[in-house]
Short mmCIF file of C-alpha atoms and ligand atoms in Angstrom, two decimals:
data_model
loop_
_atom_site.label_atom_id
_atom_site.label_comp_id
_atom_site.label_asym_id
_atom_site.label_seq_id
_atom_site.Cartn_x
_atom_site.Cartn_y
_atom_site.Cartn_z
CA UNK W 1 -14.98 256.72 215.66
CA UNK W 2 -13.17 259.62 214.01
CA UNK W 3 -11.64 258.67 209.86
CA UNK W 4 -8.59 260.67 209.73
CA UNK W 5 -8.27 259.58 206.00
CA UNK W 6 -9.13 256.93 203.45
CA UNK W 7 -6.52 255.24 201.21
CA UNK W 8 -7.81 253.78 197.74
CA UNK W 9 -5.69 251.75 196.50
CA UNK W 10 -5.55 249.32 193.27
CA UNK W 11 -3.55 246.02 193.23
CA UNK W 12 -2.62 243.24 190.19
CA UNK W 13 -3.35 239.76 191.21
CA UNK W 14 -2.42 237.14 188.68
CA UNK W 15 -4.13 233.94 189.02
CA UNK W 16 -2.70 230.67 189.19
CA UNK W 17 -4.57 229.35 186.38
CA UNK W 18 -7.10 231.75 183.68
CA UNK W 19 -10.19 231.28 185.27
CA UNK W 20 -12.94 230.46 182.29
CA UNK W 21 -17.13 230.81 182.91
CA UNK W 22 -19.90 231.86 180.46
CA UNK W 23 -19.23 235.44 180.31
CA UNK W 24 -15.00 235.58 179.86
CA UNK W 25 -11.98 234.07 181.09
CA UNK W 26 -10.07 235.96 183.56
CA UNK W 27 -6.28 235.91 183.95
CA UNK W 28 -5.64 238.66 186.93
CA UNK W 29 -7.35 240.07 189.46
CA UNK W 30 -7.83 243.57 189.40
CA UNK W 31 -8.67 244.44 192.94
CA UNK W 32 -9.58 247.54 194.74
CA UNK W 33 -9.00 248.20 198.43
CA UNK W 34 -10.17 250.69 200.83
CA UNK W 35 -8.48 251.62 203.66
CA UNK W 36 -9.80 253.77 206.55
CA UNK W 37 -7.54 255.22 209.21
CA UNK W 38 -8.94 256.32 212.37
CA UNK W 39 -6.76 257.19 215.32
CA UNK W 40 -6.81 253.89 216.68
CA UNK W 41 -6.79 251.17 214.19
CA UNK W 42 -6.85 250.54 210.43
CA UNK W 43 -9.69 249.18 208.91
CA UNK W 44 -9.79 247.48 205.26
CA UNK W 45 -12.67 246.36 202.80
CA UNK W 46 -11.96 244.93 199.32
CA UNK W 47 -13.99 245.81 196.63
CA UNK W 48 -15.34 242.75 194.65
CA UNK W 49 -15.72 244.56 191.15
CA UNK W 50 -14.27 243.41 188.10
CA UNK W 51 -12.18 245.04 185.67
CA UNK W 52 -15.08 244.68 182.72
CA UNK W 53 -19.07 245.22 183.68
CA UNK W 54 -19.34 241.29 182.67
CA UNK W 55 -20.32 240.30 186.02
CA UNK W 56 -22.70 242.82 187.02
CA UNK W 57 -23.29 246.65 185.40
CA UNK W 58 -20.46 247.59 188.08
CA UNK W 59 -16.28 247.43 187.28
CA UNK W 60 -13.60 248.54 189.38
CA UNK W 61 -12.66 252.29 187.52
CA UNK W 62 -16.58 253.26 188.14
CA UNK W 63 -15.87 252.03 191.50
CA UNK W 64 -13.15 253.63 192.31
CA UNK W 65 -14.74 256.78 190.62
CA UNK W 66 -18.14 256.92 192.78
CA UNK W 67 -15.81 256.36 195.94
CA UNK W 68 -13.51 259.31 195.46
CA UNK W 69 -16.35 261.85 194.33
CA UNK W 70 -19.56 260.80 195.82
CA UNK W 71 -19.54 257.94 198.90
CA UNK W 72 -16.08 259.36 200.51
CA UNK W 73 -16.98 262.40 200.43
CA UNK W 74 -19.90 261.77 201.99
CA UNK W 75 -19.50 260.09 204.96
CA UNK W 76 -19.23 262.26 208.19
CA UNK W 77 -15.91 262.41 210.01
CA UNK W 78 -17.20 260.38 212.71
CA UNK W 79 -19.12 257.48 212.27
CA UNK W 80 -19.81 254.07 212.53
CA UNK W 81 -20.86 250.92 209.80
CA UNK W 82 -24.31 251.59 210.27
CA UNK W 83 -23.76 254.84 210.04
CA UNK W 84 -21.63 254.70 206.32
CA UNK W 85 -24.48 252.61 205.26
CA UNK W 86 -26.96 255.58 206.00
CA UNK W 87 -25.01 258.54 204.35
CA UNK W 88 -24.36 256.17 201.33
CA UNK W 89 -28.46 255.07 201.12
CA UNK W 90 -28.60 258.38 198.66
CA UNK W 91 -26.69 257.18 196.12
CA UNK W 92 -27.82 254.73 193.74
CA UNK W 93 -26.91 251.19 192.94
CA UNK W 94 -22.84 251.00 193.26
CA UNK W 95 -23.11 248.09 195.60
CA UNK W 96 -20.13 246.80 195.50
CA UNK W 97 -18.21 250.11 196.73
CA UNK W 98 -20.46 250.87 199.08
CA UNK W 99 -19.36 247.34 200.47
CA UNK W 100 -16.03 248.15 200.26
CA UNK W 101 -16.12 251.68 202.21
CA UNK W 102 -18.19 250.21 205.01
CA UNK W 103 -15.92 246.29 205.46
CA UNK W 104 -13.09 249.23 205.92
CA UNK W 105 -15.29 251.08 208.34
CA UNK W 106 -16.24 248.23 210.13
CA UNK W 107 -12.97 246.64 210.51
CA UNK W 108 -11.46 249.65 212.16
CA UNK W 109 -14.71 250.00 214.63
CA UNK W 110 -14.14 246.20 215.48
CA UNK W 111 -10.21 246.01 216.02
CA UNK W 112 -10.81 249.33 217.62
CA UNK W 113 -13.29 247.56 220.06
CA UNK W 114 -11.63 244.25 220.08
CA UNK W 115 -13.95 242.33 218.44
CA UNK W 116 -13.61 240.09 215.75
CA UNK W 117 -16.16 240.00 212.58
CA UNK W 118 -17.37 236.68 213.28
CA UNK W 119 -18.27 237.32 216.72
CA UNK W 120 -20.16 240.80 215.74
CA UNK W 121 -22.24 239.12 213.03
CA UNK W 122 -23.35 235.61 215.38
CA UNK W 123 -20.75 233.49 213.85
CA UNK W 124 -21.96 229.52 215.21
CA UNK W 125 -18.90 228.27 214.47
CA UNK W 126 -15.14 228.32 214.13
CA UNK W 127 -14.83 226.48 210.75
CA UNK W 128 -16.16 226.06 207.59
CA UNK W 129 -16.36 223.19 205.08
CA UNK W 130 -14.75 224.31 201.36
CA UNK W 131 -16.31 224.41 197.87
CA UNK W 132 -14.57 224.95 194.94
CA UNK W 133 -15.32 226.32 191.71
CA UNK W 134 -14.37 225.00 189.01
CA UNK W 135 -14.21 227.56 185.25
CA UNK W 136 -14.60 226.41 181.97
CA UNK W 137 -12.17 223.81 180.49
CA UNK W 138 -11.35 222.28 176.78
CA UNK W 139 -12.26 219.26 177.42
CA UNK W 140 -14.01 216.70 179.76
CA UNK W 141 -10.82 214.51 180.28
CA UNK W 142 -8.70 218.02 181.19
CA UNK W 143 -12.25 218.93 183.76
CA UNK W 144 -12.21 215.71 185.55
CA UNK W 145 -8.37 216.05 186.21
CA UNK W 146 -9.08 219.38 187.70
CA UNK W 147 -11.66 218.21 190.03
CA UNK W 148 -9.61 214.84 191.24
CA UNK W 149 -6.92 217.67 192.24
CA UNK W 150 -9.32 219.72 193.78
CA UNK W 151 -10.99 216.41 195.65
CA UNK W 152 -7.18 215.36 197.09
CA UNK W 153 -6.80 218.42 198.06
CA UNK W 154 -10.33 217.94 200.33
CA UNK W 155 -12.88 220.20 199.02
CA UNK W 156 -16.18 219.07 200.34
CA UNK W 157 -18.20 220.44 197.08
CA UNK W 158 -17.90 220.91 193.41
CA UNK W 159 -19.60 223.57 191.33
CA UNK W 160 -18.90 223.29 187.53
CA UNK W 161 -19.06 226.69 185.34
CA UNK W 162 -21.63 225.66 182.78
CA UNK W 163 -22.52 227.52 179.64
CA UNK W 164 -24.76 226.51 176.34
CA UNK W 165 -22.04 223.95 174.46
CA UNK W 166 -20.31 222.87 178.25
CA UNK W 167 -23.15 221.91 180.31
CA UNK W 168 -24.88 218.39 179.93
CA UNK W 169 -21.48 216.57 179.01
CA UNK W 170 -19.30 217.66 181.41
CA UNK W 171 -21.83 217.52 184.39
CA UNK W 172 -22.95 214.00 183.88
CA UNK W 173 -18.99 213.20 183.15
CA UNK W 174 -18.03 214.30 186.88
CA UNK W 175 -21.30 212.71 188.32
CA UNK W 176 -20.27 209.81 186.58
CA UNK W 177 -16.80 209.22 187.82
CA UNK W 178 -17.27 211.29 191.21
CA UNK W 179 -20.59 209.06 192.01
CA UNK W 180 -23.46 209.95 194.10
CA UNK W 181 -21.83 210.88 197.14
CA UNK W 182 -20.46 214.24 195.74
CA UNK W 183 -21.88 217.25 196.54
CA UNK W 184 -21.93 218.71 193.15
CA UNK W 185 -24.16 221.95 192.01
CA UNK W 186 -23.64 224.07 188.25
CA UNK W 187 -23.29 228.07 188.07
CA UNK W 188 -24.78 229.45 184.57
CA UNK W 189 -23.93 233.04 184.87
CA UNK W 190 -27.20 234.07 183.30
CA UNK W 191 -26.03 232.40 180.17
CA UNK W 192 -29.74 230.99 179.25
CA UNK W 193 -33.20 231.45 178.40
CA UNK W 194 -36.36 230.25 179.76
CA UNK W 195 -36.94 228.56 176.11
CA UNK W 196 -33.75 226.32 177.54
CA UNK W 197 -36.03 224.62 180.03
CA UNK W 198 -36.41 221.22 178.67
CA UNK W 199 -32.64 221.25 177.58
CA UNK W 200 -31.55 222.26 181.47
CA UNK W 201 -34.31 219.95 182.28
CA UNK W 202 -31.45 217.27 181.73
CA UNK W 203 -29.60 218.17 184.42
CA UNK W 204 -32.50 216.85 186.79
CA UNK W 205 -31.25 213.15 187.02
CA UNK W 206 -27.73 213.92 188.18
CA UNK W 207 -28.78 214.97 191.78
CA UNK W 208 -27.19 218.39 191.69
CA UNK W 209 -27.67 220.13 194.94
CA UNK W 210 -28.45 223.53 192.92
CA UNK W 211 -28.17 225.04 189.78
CA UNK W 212 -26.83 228.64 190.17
CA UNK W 213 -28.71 231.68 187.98
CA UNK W 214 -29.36 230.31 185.19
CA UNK W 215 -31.51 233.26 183.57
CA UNK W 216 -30.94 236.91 183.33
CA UNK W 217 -29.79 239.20 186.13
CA UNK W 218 -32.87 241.16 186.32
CA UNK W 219 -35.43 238.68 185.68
CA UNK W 220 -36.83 237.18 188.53
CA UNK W 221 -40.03 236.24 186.67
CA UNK W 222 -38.69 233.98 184.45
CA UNK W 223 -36.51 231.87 187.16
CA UNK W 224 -39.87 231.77 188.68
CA UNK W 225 -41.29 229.74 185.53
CA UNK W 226 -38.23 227.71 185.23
CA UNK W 227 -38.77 226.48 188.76
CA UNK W 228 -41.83 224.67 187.64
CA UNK W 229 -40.21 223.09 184.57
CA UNK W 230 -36.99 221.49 186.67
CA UNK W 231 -36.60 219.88 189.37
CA UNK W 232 -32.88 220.87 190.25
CA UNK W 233 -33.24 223.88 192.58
CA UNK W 234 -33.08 227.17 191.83
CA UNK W 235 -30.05 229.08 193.30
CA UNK W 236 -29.97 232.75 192.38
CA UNK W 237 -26.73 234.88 192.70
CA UNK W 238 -26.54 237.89 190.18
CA UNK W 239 -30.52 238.51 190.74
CA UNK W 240 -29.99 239.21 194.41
CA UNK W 241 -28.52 242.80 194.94
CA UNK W 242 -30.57 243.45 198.53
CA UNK W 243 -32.94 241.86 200.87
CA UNK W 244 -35.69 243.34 199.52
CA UNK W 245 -34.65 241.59 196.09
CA UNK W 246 -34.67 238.67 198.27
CA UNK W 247 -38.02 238.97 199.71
CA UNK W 248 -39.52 239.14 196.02
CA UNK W 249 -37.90 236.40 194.96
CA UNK W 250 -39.28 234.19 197.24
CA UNK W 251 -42.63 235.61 197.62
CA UNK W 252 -42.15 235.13 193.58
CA UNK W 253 -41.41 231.55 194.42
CA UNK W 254 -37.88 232.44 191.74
CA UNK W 255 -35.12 230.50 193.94
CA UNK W 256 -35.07 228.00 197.06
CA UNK W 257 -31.79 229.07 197.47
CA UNK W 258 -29.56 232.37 197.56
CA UNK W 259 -25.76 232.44 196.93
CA UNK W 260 -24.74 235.45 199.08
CA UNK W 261 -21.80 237.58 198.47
CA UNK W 262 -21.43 240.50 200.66
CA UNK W 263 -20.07 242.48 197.64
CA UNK W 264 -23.15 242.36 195.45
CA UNK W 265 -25.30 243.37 198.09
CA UNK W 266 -23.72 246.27 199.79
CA UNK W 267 -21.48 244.85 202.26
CA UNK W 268 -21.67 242.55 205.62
CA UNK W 269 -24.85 244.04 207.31
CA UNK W 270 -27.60 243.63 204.10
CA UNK W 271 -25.46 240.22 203.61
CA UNK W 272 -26.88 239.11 207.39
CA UNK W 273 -30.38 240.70 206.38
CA UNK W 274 -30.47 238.54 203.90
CA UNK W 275 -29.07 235.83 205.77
CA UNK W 276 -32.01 236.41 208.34
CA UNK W 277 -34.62 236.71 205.99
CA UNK W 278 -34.06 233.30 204.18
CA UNK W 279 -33.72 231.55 207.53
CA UNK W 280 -36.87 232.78 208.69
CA UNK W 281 -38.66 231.36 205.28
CA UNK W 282 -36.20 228.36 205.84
CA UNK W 283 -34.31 228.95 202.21
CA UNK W 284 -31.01 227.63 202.60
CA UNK W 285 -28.13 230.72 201.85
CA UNK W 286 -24.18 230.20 201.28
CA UNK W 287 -21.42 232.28 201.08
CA UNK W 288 -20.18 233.17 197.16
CA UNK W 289 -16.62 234.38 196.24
CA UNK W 290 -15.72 237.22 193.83
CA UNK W 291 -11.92 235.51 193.75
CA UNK W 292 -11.45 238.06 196.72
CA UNK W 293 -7.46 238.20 197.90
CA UNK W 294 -7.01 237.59 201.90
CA UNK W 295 -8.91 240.75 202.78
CA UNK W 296 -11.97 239.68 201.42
CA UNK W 297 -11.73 236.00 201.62
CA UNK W 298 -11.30 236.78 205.42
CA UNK W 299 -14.77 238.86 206.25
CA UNK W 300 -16.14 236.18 203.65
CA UNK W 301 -15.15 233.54 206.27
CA UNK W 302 -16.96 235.23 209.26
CA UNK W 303 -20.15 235.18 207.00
CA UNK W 304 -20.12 231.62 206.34
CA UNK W 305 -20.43 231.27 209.68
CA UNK W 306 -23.46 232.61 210.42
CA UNK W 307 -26.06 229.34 211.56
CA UNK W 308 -27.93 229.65 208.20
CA UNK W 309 -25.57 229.03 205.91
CA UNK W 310 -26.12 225.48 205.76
CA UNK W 311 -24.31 224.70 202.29
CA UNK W 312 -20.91 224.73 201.87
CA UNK W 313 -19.89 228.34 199.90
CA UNK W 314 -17.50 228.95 197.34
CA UNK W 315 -14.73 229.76 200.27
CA UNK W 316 -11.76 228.29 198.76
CA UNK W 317 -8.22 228.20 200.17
CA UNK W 318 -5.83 231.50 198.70
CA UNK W 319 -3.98 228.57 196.59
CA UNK W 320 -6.98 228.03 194.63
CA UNK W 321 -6.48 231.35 193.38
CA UNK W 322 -3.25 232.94 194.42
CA UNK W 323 0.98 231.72 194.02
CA UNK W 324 1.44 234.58 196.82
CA UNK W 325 -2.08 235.90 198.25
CA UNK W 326 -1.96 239.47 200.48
CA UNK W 327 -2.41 238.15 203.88
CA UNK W 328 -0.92 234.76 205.18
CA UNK W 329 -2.48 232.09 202.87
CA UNK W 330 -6.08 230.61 204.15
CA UNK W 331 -4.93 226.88 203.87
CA UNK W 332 -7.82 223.41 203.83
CA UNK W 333 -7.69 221.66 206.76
CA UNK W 334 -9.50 218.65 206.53
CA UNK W 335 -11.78 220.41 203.53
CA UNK W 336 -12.61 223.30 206.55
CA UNK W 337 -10.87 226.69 206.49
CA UNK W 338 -10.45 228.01 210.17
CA UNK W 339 -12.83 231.48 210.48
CA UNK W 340 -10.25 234.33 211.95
CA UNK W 341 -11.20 235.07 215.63
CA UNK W 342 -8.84 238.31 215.99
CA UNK W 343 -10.34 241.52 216.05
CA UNK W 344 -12.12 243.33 213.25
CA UNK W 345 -11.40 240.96 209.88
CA UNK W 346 -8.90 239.39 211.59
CA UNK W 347 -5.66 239.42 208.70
CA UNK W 348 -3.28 242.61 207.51
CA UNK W 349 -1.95 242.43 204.34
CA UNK W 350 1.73 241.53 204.29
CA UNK W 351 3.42 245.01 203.41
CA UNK W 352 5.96 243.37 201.02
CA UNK W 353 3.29 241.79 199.43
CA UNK W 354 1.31 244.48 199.44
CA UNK W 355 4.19 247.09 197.94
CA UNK W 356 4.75 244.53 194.94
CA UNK W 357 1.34 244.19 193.05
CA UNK W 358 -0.24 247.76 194.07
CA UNK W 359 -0.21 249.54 190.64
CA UNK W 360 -1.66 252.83 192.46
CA UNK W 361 -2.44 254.53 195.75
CA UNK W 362 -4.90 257.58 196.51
CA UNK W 363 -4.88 259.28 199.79
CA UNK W 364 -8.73 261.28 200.21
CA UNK W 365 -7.57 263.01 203.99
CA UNK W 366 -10.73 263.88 206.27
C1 NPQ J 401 -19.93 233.42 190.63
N1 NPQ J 401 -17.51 233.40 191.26
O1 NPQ J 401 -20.30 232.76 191.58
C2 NPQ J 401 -18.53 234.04 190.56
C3 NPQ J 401 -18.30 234.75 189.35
C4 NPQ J 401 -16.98 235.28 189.00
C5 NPQ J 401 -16.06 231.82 192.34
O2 NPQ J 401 -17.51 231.24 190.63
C6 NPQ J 401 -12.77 237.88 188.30
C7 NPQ J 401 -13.44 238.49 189.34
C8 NPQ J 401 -13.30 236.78 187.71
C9 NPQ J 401 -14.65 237.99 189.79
C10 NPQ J 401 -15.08 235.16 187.55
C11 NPQ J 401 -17.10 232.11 191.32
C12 NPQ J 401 -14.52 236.27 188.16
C13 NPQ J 401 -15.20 236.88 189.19
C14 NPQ J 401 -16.30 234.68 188.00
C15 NPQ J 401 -16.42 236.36 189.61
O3 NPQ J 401 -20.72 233.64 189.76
MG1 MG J 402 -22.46 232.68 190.56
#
């Protein structure tokens, strides 16, 4: 496949609602997107960084940055996604816009060959149940309003921002009036310690399917000693930038679970390594969300399919974000969002759309 060019391009999304967890409260998206244009087709990848290194050590300006002078420039005219994903190997860390350059490149190879994402990866299925998340609220009466909304709407799981001050309370609160049949797990953003343990060792009795990086980003040892001091399993998502951090976490006994996001680790072909790995030790993996606009939510959706993601993800509908998302809105249906079966990623941004919130353009040519 020849790249005549690649477009990088920065949109404004605002949210529906500010979106509160342990490290900030967001209000708008501030979303990059690559575009690659090859002679036949038009491939796009979204990249999942956020405006302030809160997240990760990444943000969308350094992103953008390392794109335009290092990873663009080095990718051969012709090429392929396993090929972007060898000319970018060089470079250090930057994960999340190397994902971004090779979603682009891959969409274009697959809508140039006629095949959709899902397919290409070993999707099992053509639907897949919906989890919400659910930020950071004032107060335990305004939480459990949220979730009954979220519930009528048909989300098939719950996962409840926590952070030292909003953790025990409002957990037990939604177990309480939810009952045991909800599939309900907790996401920490690294915002404790391991002296913590005995306090997050309250969360045991409430039957939480997992509770989401609770330690440091880079501190696999320590999740490792929390996992003998709780019995709520250990989900990591911040910790996990590669399959080979993978592969020592669970050698290192740190998680029983891995939250996958193709944008932490690189993009859609180290998210399936993973994906393989933890099958083969028989971890269970789901799909995360970075609040990605159609583009991304889409490729997110072919992931999800994969046969080892056996827990519902953080795959919400656009709504749960976005008033007026890129691409035609991914709607619930019955709790399930339908995985795209058209070629490459399977949506195109709606140009109207796409005109209003882009706040700039840059054209690299080939
Ligand atoms: C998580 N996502 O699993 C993240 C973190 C997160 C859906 O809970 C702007 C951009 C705000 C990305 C807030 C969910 C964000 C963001 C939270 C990602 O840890
Ligand atoms: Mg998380």
């Amino acid at each position: 496949m020849r790249i005549t060019g690649i477009e990088l391009r920065r949109v404004a999304m605002p949210l529906v609602t500010p979106f509160r967890t342990s490290f900030g409260t967001e209000t708008e998206r501030d979303v990059l997107l690559v575009r690659v244009v090859t002679p036949d087709a038009e491939g796009w990848g979204e990249c999942v960084a956020m405006s302030d290194p809160l997240y990760s050590p990444e943000y969308v300006d350094a992103a953008a940055d390392v794109l335009r002078r290092f990873l663009v420039p080095a990718l051969p005219a012709h090429t392929d996604a396993h090929g972007v994903g060898r000319a970018l190997h060089p470079f250090k860390g930057h994960r999340m816009a190397k994902a971004a350059l090779e979603t682009a490149v891959l969409d274009a190879q697959l809508r140039t060959s006629g095949q959709s994402l899902a397919t290409y990866l070993g999707a099992a299925v053509d639907r897949v149940p919906a989890g919400v998340s659910v930020g950071i609220m004032n107060s335990v009466p305004e939480l459990l309003e949220a979730v009954t909304g979220y519930l009528d709407e048909g989300y098939r799981r719950v996962k409840l921002k926590i952070a030292p001050g909003w953790d025990l309370a409002p957990t037990r609160a939604v177990r309480e009036h939810f009952g045991p049949g909800l599939l309900l797990q907790v996401d920490a953003n690294a915002a404790y310690t391991l002296t913590d343990a005995p306090h997050l060792a309250k969360l045991d009795p409430l039957d939480l399917l997992l509770i989401e990086q609770p330690l440091a980003h880079d501190d696999l040892l320590q999740h490792a000693r929390l996992a003998e001091r709780i019995t709520t399993p250990i989900c990591l998502d911040e910790s996990i930038e590669s399959a080979q951090d993978a592969a020592a976490a669970i050698t290192l006994g740190a998680c029983s679970i891995v939250n996958i996001k193709p944008g932490r680790v690189g993009g859609y072909l180290e998210a399936r390594r993973i994906h393989d790995l933890a099958r083969a030790h028989g971890l269970a993996v789901w799909c995360g969300g970075m609040l990605e606009t159609g583009i991304g939510r889409a490729a997110n959706l072919a992931l999800a399919a994969l046969p080892g993601f056996t827990l519902p993800g953080d795959t919400s509908a656009s709504r749960r974000y976005y008033t007026t998302d890129l691409t035609p809105p991914f709607e619930l249906h019955d709790g399930h969002l339908n995985v795209p079966a058209t070629p490459g990623i399977g949506v195109d941004p709606i140009p109207a759309v796409l005109d209003e919130v882009t706040t700039s353009t840059e054209w690299i040519p080939f």
